[in-house]
Amino acid sequence: MPDKITKEQRSKNMAAIRSVSKIESLFSKALWANGIRFRRNVRKLFGNPDIAIQKYKIVIFIDSCFWHACPIHFTRPKSNQEYWDQKILRNIKRDREVTKYYQENGWHIKRIWEHSIRKEFENTVKETVLFIHKSKSTNLKGQV
């Protein structure tokens, strides 16, 4: 069935959808329980990081295995492959641009695969808390 609205309106509607996955919520709650204070989905920061601590220039992205083409779990859709190939490649390119931007601007960036949280939840939380503490101490040393 053809769309009854314009391509521009469909794009606007889709852009307005904000979803936070269940896995992101569980992970965020675990960080909060470990005393980490942060903001989620900060739209004013480049790439809209899932977790941000602006004071210490820390951003964390939780990458879905499908949308970000995980080398372990990504399965290419069987239908409409040209569309999906372009879509996933754009996501990968954007991820590289975002990572480069933060690295070049002195931010601490961490990318976490969705499967790491699912399969090794406690360990991933622990590694992330260590990353945050290490990043904070690096920033504090630079300010002295």
Coordinates of N, CA and C in Angstrom, one line a residue:
M1 N 0.8 -1.2 0.0 CA 0.0 0.0 0.0 C 0.9 1.2 0.0
P2 N 0.7 2.2 -0.9 CA 1.5 3.4 -1.0 C 1.2 4.3 0.2
D3 N 2.3 5.1 0.5 CA 2.2 6.1 1.6 C 1.2 7.2 1.3
K4 N 0.4 7.6 2.2 CA -0.5 8.7 2.0 C 0.1 10.1 2.4
I5 N 1.3 10.0 2.9 CA 1.9 11.3 3.2 C 3.2 11.5 2.4
T6 N 3.7 12.7 2.4 CA 4.9 12.9 1.6 C 6.2 12.3 2.3
K7 N 7.2 12.2 1.4 CA 8.5 11.6 1.9 C 9.0 12.5 3.1
E8 N 8.9 13.8 2.9 CA 9.4 14.8 3.9 C 8.6 14.6 5.2
Q9 N 7.3 14.4 5.1 CA 6.5 14.3 6.3 C 6.8 13.0 7.0
R10 N 7.0 11.9 6.3 CA 7.4 10.6 6.8 C 8.7 10.7 7.5
S11 N 9.7 11.4 6.9 CA 11.0 11.6 7.5 C 10.9 12.3 8.9
K12 N 10.1 13.4 8.9 CA 9.8 14.2 10.1 C 9.2 13.3 11.2
N13 N 8.2 12.5 10.8 CA 7.5 11.6 11.8 C 8.5 10.6 12.4
M14 N 9.3 10.0 11.5 CA 10.3 9.0 12.0 C 11.4 9.7 12.9
A15 N 11.8 10.9 12.5 CA 12.8 11.5 13.3 C 12.3 11.9 14.7
A16 N 11.0 12.0 14.9 CA 10.4 12.4 16.1 C 10.3 11.2 17.1
I17 N 10.5 10.0 16.6 CA 10.4 8.8 17.4 C 11.6 8.7 18.2
R18 N 11.5 8.6 19.5 CA 12.6 8.5 20.4 C 12.4 7.2 21.2
S19 N 13.3 6.3 20.9 CA 13.2 5.0 21.7 C 14.4 4.7 22.5
V20 N 14.2 4.3 23.6 CA 15.3 3.8 24.5 C 15.1 2.3 24.7
S21 N 16.0 1.5 24.4 CA 15.8 0.1 24.5 C 15.8 -0.3 25.9
K22 N 15.2 -1.5 26.2 CA 15.2 -2.0 27.5 C 16.6 -2.3 28.0
I23 N 17.5 -2.7 27.1 CA 18.9 -3.0 27.5 C 19.6 -1.7 28.0
E24 N 19.3 -0.6 27.3 CA 19.9 0.7 27.7 C 19.4 1.1 29.0
S25 N 18.1 0.9 29.3 CA 17.5 1.3 30.6 C 18.2 0.4 31.7
L26 N 18.3 -0.9 31.5 CA 18.9 -1.7 32.6 C 20.3 -1.3 32.8
F27 N 21.1 -1.1 31.7 CA 22.5 -0.7 31.9 C 22.6 0.7 32.6
S28 N 21.8 1.6 32.2 CA 21.8 2.9 32.8 C 21.5 2.8 34.3
K29 N 20.5 2.0 34.7 CA 20.2 1.9 36.1 C 21.3 1.2 36.9
A30 N 22.0 0.3 36.2 CA 23.2 -0.3 36.9 C 24.3 0.7 37.1
L31 N 24.5 1.6 36.2 CA 25.6 2.6 36.3 C 25.1 3.5 37.5
W32 N 23.9 3.9 37.5 CA 23.4 4.8 38.5 C 23.5 4.2 39.9
A33 N 23.2 2.9 40.0 CA 23.4 2.2 41.2 C 24.8 2.1 41.7
N34 N 25.7 2.2 40.8 CA 27.2 2.3 41.1 C 27.7 3.7 41.4
G35 N 26.8 4.6 41.5 CA 27.1 6.0 41.9 C 27.5 6.9 40.7
I36 N 27.3 6.4 39.5 CA 27.7 7.2 38.3 C 26.5 8.1 38.0
R37 N 26.8 9.4 37.9 CA 25.7 10.4 37.6 C 26.0 10.9 36.1
F38 N 24.9 10.9 35.3 CA 25.1 11.2 33.9 C 23.8 11.7 33.3
R39 N 23.8 12.1 32.1 CA 22.6 12.4 31.3 C 22.5 11.4 30.2
R40 N 21.2 11.1 29.8 CA 21.0 10.1 28.7 C 20.5 10.8 27.5
N41 N 20.9 10.3 26.3 CA 20.5 10.8 25.0 C 20.5 12.3 24.9
V42 N 21.7 12.8 25.1 CA 21.9 14.3 25.1 C 21.9 14.8 23.7
R43 N 20.8 15.4 23.3 CA 20.6 15.8 21.9 C 21.5 16.9 21.4
K44 N 21.9 17.7 22.4 CA 22.8 18.9 22.0 C 24.2 18.4 21.7
L45 N 24.6 17.2 22.1 CA 25.9 16.7 21.8 C 25.9 16.0 20.4
F46 N 27.0 16.1 19.7 CA 27.2 15.5 18.4 C 26.9 14.0 18.5
G47 N 26.1 13.4 17.6 CA 25.9 12.0 17.6 C 24.9 11.5 18.6
N48 N 24.3 12.4 19.5 CA 23.3 12.1 20.4 C 23.7 10.9 21.3
P49 N 24.8 11.0 22.1 CA 25.3 9.9 22.9 C 24.2 9.3 23.8
D50 N 24.3 8.0 24.1 CA 23.3 7.3 25.0 C 23.5 7.8 26.4
I51 N 24.8 8.0 26.8 CA 25.2 8.4 28.1 C 26.3 9.5 28.0
A52 N 26.1 10.6 28.7 CA 27.1 11.6 28.7 C 27.4 12.2 30.0
I53 N 28.6 12.5 30.3 CA 29.0 13.2 31.5 C 29.9 14.4 31.0
Q54 N 29.2 15.5 30.7 CA 29.8 16.6 30.0 C 31.0 17.2 30.8
K55 N 30.8 17.3 32.1 CA 31.8 17.9 32.9 C 33.2 17.3 32.7
Y56 N 33.2 16.0 32.5 CA 34.5 15.2 32.4 C 34.7 14.8 30.9
K57 N 33.9 15.3 30.0 CA 34.0 15.0 28.6 C 34.0 13.5 28.3
I58 N 33.0 12.9 28.8 CA 32.8 11.4 28.6 C 31.5 11.2 27.9
V59 N 31.6 10.4 26.8 CA 30.4 9.9 26.1 C 30.4 8.4 25.9
I60 N 29.3 7.8 26.0 CA 29.2 6.4 25.8 C 28.0 6.1 24.9
F61 N 28.3 5.2 23.9 CA 27.3 4.8 22.9 C 27.1 3.3 23.1
I62 N 25.8 2.9 23.1 CA 25.4 1.5 23.2 C 24.9 1.2 21.8
D63 N 25.7 0.4 21.1 CA 25.4 0.1 19.7 C 24.7 -1.3 19.5
S64 N 23.6 -1.2 18.9 CA 22.8 -2.4 18.6 C 23.5 -3.2 17.6
C65 N 23.4 -4.5 17.8 CA 24.1 -5.5 16.9 C 23.6 -5.4 15.5
F66 N 22.3 -5.1 15.3 CA 21.7 -5.0 13.9 C 22.0 -3.7 13.3
W67 N 21.7 -2.6 14.0 CA 21.7 -1.2 13.4 C 23.2 -0.8 13.1
H68 N 24.1 -1.3 13.9 CA 25.5 -0.9 13.7 C 26.4 -2.0 13.2
A69 N 25.8 -3.1 12.7 CA 26.5 -4.1 11.9 C 27.6 -4.8 12.8
C70 N 27.2 -5.3 13.9 CA 28.1 -6.1 14.8 C 28.8 -7.2 14.0
P71 N 30.2 -7.2 14.0 CA 30.9 -8.3 13.3 C 30.6 -9.7 13.7
I72 N 30.0 -9.9 14.9 CA 29.7 -11.2 15.4 C 28.3 -11.6 15.1
H73 N 27.3 -10.7 15.3 CA 25.9 -11.0 15.2 C 25.1 -10.4 14.1
F74 N 25.6 -9.5 13.3 CA 24.8 -8.9 12.3 C 24.4 -9.9 11.2
T75 N 23.1 -9.9 10.9 CA 22.6 -10.8 9.8 C 21.9 -9.8 8.8
R76 N 22.4 -9.9 7.6 CA 21.9 -9.1 6.5 C 20.5 -9.5 6.2
P77 N 19.5 -8.6 6.2 CA 18.2 -8.9 5.8 C 18.1 -9.5 4.4
K78 N 17.2 -10.4 4.2 CA 17.0 -11.1 2.9 C 16.2 -10.3 1.9
S79 N 15.3 -9.5 2.4 CA 14.5 -8.7 1.5 C 15.0 -7.2 1.4
N80 N 14.8 -6.6 0.3 CA 15.1 -5.2 0.1 C 16.6 -4.9 0.5
Q81 N 17.5 -5.7 0.1 CA 18.9 -5.7 0.5 C 19.6 -4.4 0.1
E82 N 19.3 -3.9 -1.0 CA 20.0 -2.6 -1.4 C 19.7 -1.5 -0.4
Y83 N 18.4 -1.4 0.0 CA 18.0 -0.4 1.0 C 18.8 -0.6 2.3
W84 N 18.7 -1.8 2.8 CA 19.4 -2.1 4.1 C 20.9 -2.0 4.0
D85 N 21.5 -2.4 2.9 CA 22.9 -2.2 2.8 C 23.3 -0.7 2.9
Q86 N 22.6 0.1 2.2 CA 22.8 1.6 2.3 C 22.6 2.1 3.7
K87 N 21.5 1.7 4.3 CA 21.2 2.2 5.6 C 22.2 1.8 6.7
I88 N 22.6 0.5 6.7 CA 23.6 0.1 7.6 C 25.0 0.7 7.4
L89 N 25.4 0.9 6.1 CA 26.6 1.5 5.8 C 26.7 3.0 6.2
R90 N 25.5 3.7 6.1 CA 25.4 5.0 6.6 C 25.6 5.1 8.1
N91 N 25.0 4.1 8.8 CA 25.2 4.0 10.2 C 26.7 3.8 10.6
I92 N 27.3 2.9 9.9 CA 28.7 2.6 10.2 C 29.6 3.9 10.0
K93 N 29.3 4.5 8.9 CA 30.1 5.8 8.5 C 29.8 6.8 9.6
R94 N 28.6 7.0 10.0 CA 28.3 8.0 11.0 C 29.0 7.6 12.3
D95 N 29.0 6.4 12.7 CA 29.7 6.0 13.9 C 31.1 6.4 13.9
R96 N 31.8 6.1 12.7 CA 33.2 6.5 12.6 C 33.4 8.0 12.7
E97 N 32.5 8.8 12.1 CA 32.6 10.2 12.1 C 32.4 10.7 13.6
V98 N 31.5 10.2 14.3 CA 31.2 10.6 15.7 C 32.4 10.2 16.6
T99 N 32.9 9.0 16.4 CA 34.1 8.6 17.2 C 35.3 9.5 16.9
K100 N 35.5 9.8 15.7 CA 36.6 10.7 15.3 C 36.4 12.1 15.9
Y101 N 35.2 12.6 15.8 CA 34.9 13.9 16.3 C 35.3 14.0 17.8
Y102 N 34.8 13.1 18.6 CA 35.1 13.1 20.0 C 36.6 12.9 20.3
Q103 N 37.2 12.0 19.6 CA 38.7 11.8 19.9 C 39.4 13.1 19.5
E104 N 39.1 13.7 18.4 CA 39.8 14.9 18.0 C 39.6 16.1 19.0
N105 N 38.5 16.0 19.7 CA 38.1 17.1 20.6 C 38.4 16.8 22.1
G106 N 39.2 15.8 22.3 CA 39.7 15.5 23.7 C 38.6 14.9 24.6
W107 N 37.6 14.2 24.0 CA 36.6 13.5 24.8 C 37.1 12.1 25.0
H108 N 36.5 11.5 26.1 CA 36.7 10.1 26.3 C 35.4 9.4 25.8
I109 N 35.6 8.5 24.8 CA 34.5 7.8 24.2 C 34.6 6.3 24.4
K110 N 33.4 5.7 24.7 CA 33.4 4.3 24.8 C 32.2 3.8 24.0
R111 N 32.4 2.8 23.2 CA 31.3 2.2 22.4 C 31.1 0.8 22.9
I112 N 29.9 0.4 23.2 CA 29.6 -0.9 23.8 C 28.6 -1.6 22.9
W113 N 28.9 -2.8 22.5 CA 28.0 -3.6 21.7 C 26.9 -4.1 22.6
E114 N 25.7 -4.1 22.1 CA 24.5 -4.6 22.7 C 24.7 -6.0 23.3
H115 N 25.4 -6.9 22.5 CA 25.6 -8.3 23.0 C 26.5 -8.3 24.2
S116 N 27.4 -7.4 24.4 CA 28.3 -7.4 25.6 C 27.4 -7.2 26.8
I117 N 26.4 -6.3 26.7 CA 25.5 -6.0 27.9 C 24.6 -7.3 28.1
R118 N 24.1 -7.9 27.1 CA 23.3 -9.0 27.2 C 24.0 -10.2 27.8
K119 N 25.2 -10.5 27.3 CA 25.9 -11.7 27.7 C 26.8 -11.6 28.9
E120 N 27.3 -10.4 29.1 CA 28.2 -10.2 30.2 C 27.9 -8.9 31.0
F121 N 26.7 -8.9 31.4 CA 26.1 -7.6 32.0 C 27.0 -7.1 33.1
E122 N 27.2 -7.8 34.2 CA 28.0 -7.4 35.3 C 29.4 -6.9 34.9
N123 N 30.1 -7.7 34.1 CA 31.4 -7.4 33.6 C 31.4 -6.1 32.8
T124 N 30.4 -5.9 32.0 CA 30.3 -4.7 31.1 C 30.1 -3.5 32.0
V125 N 29.2 -3.6 33.0 CA 29.0 -2.5 33.9 C 30.3 -2.2 34.6
K126 N 31.0 -3.2 35.1 CA 32.2 -3.0 35.9 C 33.3 -2.3 35.0
E127 N 33.4 -2.7 33.8 CA 34.4 -2.1 32.8 C 34.0 -0.7 32.5
T128 N 32.8 -0.4 32.4 CA 32.3 1.0 32.1 C 32.5 1.9 33.3
V129 N 32.3 1.4 34.5 CA 32.5 2.2 35.7 C 34.0 2.5 35.8
L130 N 34.9 1.5 35.6 CA 36.3 1.8 35.6 C 36.7 2.8 34.5
F131 N 36.1 2.7 33.3 CA 36.4 3.6 32.2 C 36.1 5.0 32.7
I132 N 34.9 5.2 33.3 CA 34.4 6.5 33.7 C 35.4 7.1 34.8
H133 N 35.7 6.3 35.8 CA 36.6 6.7 36.9 C 38.0 7.1 36.3
K134 N 38.5 6.3 35.4 CA 39.8 6.6 34.8 C 39.7 7.9 34.0
S135 N 38.7 8.0 33.2 CA 38.5 9.3 32.4 C 38.4 10.5 33.3
K136 N 37.6 10.4 34.4 CA 37.5 11.5 35.3 C 38.9 11.9 35.9
S137 N 39.6 10.9 36.4 CA 40.9 11.2 36.9 C 41.9 11.8 35.9
T138 N 41.8 11.3 34.7 CA 42.6 11.9 33.6 C 42.3 13.4 33.4
N139 N 41.0 13.7 33.4 CA 40.6 15.1 33.3 C 41.0 16.0 34.5
L140 N 40.9 15.4 35.7 CA 41.3 16.2 36.9 C 42.8 16.5 36.8
K141 N 43.6 15.5 36.4 CA 45.1 15.7 36.3 C 45.4 16.8 35.3
G142 N 44.6 16.9 34.2 CA 44.9 17.9 33.2 C 44.5 19.3 33.7
Q143 N 43.6 19.4 34.7 CA 43.2 20.7 35.2 C 44.1 21.3 36.2
V144 N 44.9 20.4 36.9 CA 45.8 20.9 38.0 C 46.9 21.7 37.5

